[in-house]
Amino acid sequence: MKKQLFLLFSVLLGYSELSFAYDPTRGALQNAPELRIYGYNQQDIYNKYHPSVNVGNSYNNNGNSYNNTNPVIVNLPSKYGAIVLNNKTGYITDSVNEDSLEQAKRVAIQRCEKRGDGKFCKVHDWIKDGCHALATGWDNGVLHILKGYSSTEGNSERLALENCSSHKYKKCVILVPERCSLPNE
């Protein structure tokens, strides 16, 4: 009986010593990034020297990891466009993807002046980093010109027609199809 108790006691003592030798950095918590400061997540050390294993993290110059899935903001130069209308002839010209608003207006006015009496060429609309279109609609014999503006392609013509309809104008049609001046890479 003493032999059995001794054996049981030594097994229990051995089991408890195993629990003291347990390394928590090797368990399920090793992947918890919020516990990294307490010595967990030691996989980062391996990933630092084997980057192909860890696609989602990158390392700065100090060796600290950061998640590179966040969007990178790139400041691209703005682009401008202008629509010029000759009030005498009704002729419309435009410019797109110019580097400044002044340049966009100047180019569109020069194009208008080449087509007729330049003193009647006036800037009707301009854009910065977006798209615009013009629609016309009639109200009691008066022609109205309405614009539609969007920061993305494919919406400005619809918006111009909606603008025309919201004013209850008749015979709304697109006068100037969508033209875009968007920053490019």
Short mmCIF file of C-alpha atoms in Angstrom, two decimals:
data_model
loop_
_atom_site.label_atom_id
_atom_site.label_comp_id
_atom_site.label_asym_id
_atom_site.label_seq_id
_atom_site.Cartn_x
_atom_site.Cartn_y
_atom_site.Cartn_z
CA MET A 1 0.00 0.00 0.00
CA LYS A 2 2.83 2.37 0.84
CA LYS A 3 4.35 1.58 -2.50
CA GLN A 4 1.12 2.47 -4.31
CA LEU A 5 0.75 5.76 -2.38
CA PHE A 6 4.36 6.63 -3.12
CA LEU A 7 3.79 5.90 -6.81
CA LEU A 8 0.59 7.98 -6.86
CA PHE A 9 2.30 10.82 -5.00
CA SER A 10 5.29 10.82 -7.36
CA VAL A 11 2.96 10.84 -10.39
CA LEU A 12 1.04 13.80 -8.97
CA LEU A 13 4.27 15.59 -8.08
CA GLY A 14 5.62 14.95 -11.56
CA TYR A 15 2.39 16.20 -13.12
CA SER A 16 2.51 19.41 -11.10
CA GLU A 17 6.11 20.00 -12.11
CA LEU A 18 5.07 19.66 -15.73
CA SER A 19 2.50 22.38 -15.22
CA PHE A 20 5.17 24.71 -13.86
CA ALA A 21 7.27 24.08 -16.95
CA TYR A 22 4.41 24.98 -19.31
CA ASP A 23 5.40 27.79 -21.71
CA PRO A 24 2.33 29.98 -22.37
CA THR A 25 3.98 31.57 -25.42
CA ARG A 26 3.65 28.25 -27.21
CA GLY A 27 -0.11 27.84 -26.71
CA ALA A 28 -3.22 29.24 -28.33
CA LEU A 29 -2.41 32.77 -27.15
CA GLN A 30 0.72 32.98 -29.26
CA ASN A 31 -1.28 34.48 -32.14
CA ALA A 32 -3.08 37.13 -30.07
CA PRO A 33 -1.43 40.37 -31.26
CA GLU A 34 -2.72 42.35 -28.26
CA LEU A 35 -0.58 40.12 -25.98
CA ARG A 36 2.62 40.73 -27.94
CA ILE A 37 3.94 43.18 -25.32
CA TYR A 38 3.74 40.42 -22.67
CA GLY A 39 5.94 38.05 -24.67
CA TYR A 40 3.23 36.27 -26.59
CA ASN A 41 2.99 36.00 -30.37
CA GLN A 42 6.64 35.14 -30.81
CA GLN A 43 5.79 34.13 -34.36
CA ASP A 44 6.40 37.79 -35.30
CA ILE A 45 10.10 37.29 -34.70
CA TYR A 46 10.11 34.45 -37.18
CA ASN A 47 7.97 36.38 -39.67
CA LYS A 48 10.34 39.35 -39.52
CA TYR A 49 13.09 37.24 -41.03
CA HIS A 50 10.79 35.15 -43.22
CA PRO A 51 8.41 37.72 -44.78
CA SER A 52 6.93 35.31 -47.30
CA VAL A 53 5.23 33.48 -44.43
CA ASN A 54 3.42 36.58 -43.19
CA VAL A 55 1.84 38.34 -46.14
CA GLY A 56 -0.40 40.69 -44.09
CA ASN A 57 2.30 42.35 -41.97
CA SER A 58 5.23 44.54 -42.86
CA TYR A 59 8.04 45.88 -40.74
CA ASN A 60 9.29 49.41 -40.31
CA ASN A 61 12.92 50.40 -39.74
CA ASN A 62 12.67 49.66 -36.01
CA GLY A 63 11.60 46.08 -36.64
CA ASN A 64 8.07 46.66 -35.35
CA SER A 65 5.34 45.05 -37.37
CA TYR A 66 2.33 46.87 -38.72
CA ASN A 67 -0.60 45.73 -40.80
CA ASN A 68 -0.14 46.80 -44.44
CA THR A 69 -3.73 46.08 -45.44
CA ASN A 70 -4.65 49.68 -44.60
CA PRO A 71 -5.19 51.88 -47.65
CA VAL A 72 -2.25 53.93 -48.82
CA ILE A 73 -3.18 57.52 -49.54
CA VAL A 74 -1.46 58.90 -52.60
CA ASN A 75 -1.83 62.58 -53.32
CA LEU A 76 -2.22 62.98 -57.05
CA PRO A 77 -2.24 66.42 -58.66
CA SER A 78 -5.73 67.74 -59.30
CA LYS A 79 -7.12 67.99 -62.81
CA TYR A 80 -9.47 70.67 -64.09
CA GLY A 81 -11.90 71.11 -66.92
CA ALA A 82 -14.14 73.89 -68.23
CA ILE A 83 -17.14 74.28 -70.51
CA VAL A 84 -17.38 77.50 -72.52
CA LEU A 85 -20.52 78.70 -74.26
CA ASN A 86 -20.67 81.27 -77.05
CA ASN A 87 -23.87 83.16 -76.16
CA LYS A 88 -24.22 84.54 -79.68
CA THR A 89 -23.77 81.38 -81.76
CA GLY A 90 -24.62 78.74 -79.17
CA TYR A 91 -21.35 77.00 -79.89
CA ILE A 92 -19.97 75.00 -76.91
CA THR A 93 -16.35 74.01 -76.33
CA ASP A 94 -14.60 72.43 -73.42
CA SER A 95 -11.28 71.39 -71.98
CA VAL A 96 -10.43 68.48 -69.70
CA ASN A 97 -7.49 67.19 -67.66
CA GLU A 98 -5.71 70.52 -67.40
CA ASP A 99 -3.27 71.18 -64.56
CA SER A 100 -4.94 74.37 -63.30
CA LEU A 101 -8.34 76.01 -63.42
CA GLU A 102 -6.93 79.02 -65.26
CA GLN A 103 -5.41 76.78 -67.91
CA ALA A 104 -8.67 74.83 -68.31
CA LYS A 105 -10.64 78.06 -68.83
CA ARG A 106 -8.03 79.51 -71.20
CA VAL A 107 -7.91 76.39 -73.41
CA ALA A 108 -11.71 76.16 -73.64
CA ILE A 109 -12.05 79.89 -74.43
CA GLN A 110 -9.37 79.68 -77.13
CA ARG A 111 -11.23 76.81 -78.75
CA CYS A 112 -14.44 78.83 -78.65
CA GLU A 113 -12.78 81.91 -80.13
CA LYS A 114 -11.50 79.89 -83.09
CA ARG A 115 -15.11 79.07 -84.00
CA GLY A 116 -16.53 82.57 -84.09
CA ASP A 117 -16.92 85.86 -82.30
CA GLY A 118 -14.69 85.44 -79.24
CA LYS A 119 -16.15 88.27 -77.18
CA PHE A 120 -19.28 86.17 -76.57
CA CYS A 121 -17.35 83.13 -75.26
CA LYS A 122 -17.98 82.77 -71.53
CA VAL A 123 -17.13 80.02 -69.05
CA HIS A 124 -20.39 78.28 -68.21
CA ASP A 125 -19.08 75.57 -65.91
CA TRP A 126 -15.83 74.14 -64.59
CA ILE A 127 -14.77 71.08 -62.63
CA LYS A 128 -11.96 69.94 -60.40
CA ASP A 129 -11.31 66.21 -60.00
CA GLY A 130 -14.67 65.10 -61.28
CA CYS A 131 -17.07 64.72 -64.18
CA HIS A 132 -19.78 67.00 -65.49
CA ALA A 133 -22.45 67.06 -68.16
CA LEU A 134 -24.99 69.63 -69.31
CA ALA A 135 -28.66 69.08 -70.03
CA THR A 136 -31.23 71.44 -71.52
CA GLY A 137 -34.86 71.81 -70.72
CA TRP A 138 -37.66 74.11 -71.82
CA ASP A 139 -39.97 76.22 -69.67
CA ASN A 140 -42.49 78.59 -71.33
CA GLY A 141 -40.37 78.93 -74.45
CA VAL A 142 -37.14 79.60 -72.53
CA LEU A 143 -34.23 77.20 -72.85
CA HIS A 144 -32.46 76.39 -69.57
CA ILE A 145 -29.06 74.75 -69.25
CA LEU A 146 -28.50 72.58 -66.20
CA LYS A 147 -25.45 70.72 -65.05
CA GLY A 148 -24.80 67.39 -63.42
CA TYR A 149 -21.64 66.85 -61.39
CA SER A 150 -20.13 63.65 -60.03
CA SER A 151 -16.78 62.73 -58.50
CA THR A 152 -16.84 59.43 -60.43
CA GLU A 153 -17.40 58.49 -64.05
CA GLY A 154 -20.80 57.42 -65.32
CA ASN A 155 -23.13 59.54 -63.19
CA SER A 156 -23.08 63.15 -64.36
CA GLU A 157 -25.41 62.78 -67.37
CA ARG A 158 -28.04 61.10 -65.20
CA LEU A 159 -27.62 63.82 -62.58
CA ALA A 160 -27.98 66.57 -65.20
CA LEU A 161 -31.23 65.03 -66.45
CA GLU A 162 -32.50 64.61 -62.88
CA ASN A 163 -31.66 68.26 -62.21
CA CYS A 164 -33.64 69.27 -65.29
CA SER A 165 -36.63 67.12 -64.31
CA SER A 166 -36.61 68.37 -60.72
CA HIS A 167 -37.17 71.92 -62.06
CA LYS A 168 -40.16 70.58 -64.01
CA TYR A 169 -38.62 71.60 -67.32
CA LYS A 170 -39.90 69.93 -70.49
CA LYS A 171 -37.97 68.03 -73.15
CA CYS A 172 -34.87 67.45 -71.02
CA VAL A 173 -31.97 66.22 -73.16
CA ILE A 174 -28.21 65.99 -72.76
CA LEU A 175 -26.50 68.96 -74.40
CA VAL A 176 -22.90 68.13 -73.44
CA PRO A 177 -22.10 64.47 -72.74
CA GLU A 178 -20.13 63.58 -69.67
CA ARG A 179 -16.58 64.93 -69.63
CA CYS A 180 -14.18 64.01 -66.84
CA SER A 181 -11.07 65.59 -65.41
CA LEU A 182 -9.78 63.04 -62.93
CA PRO A 183 -6.34 62.70 -61.36
CA ASN A 184 -4.44 59.87 -62.97
CA GLU A 185 -1.51 57.83 -61.82
#
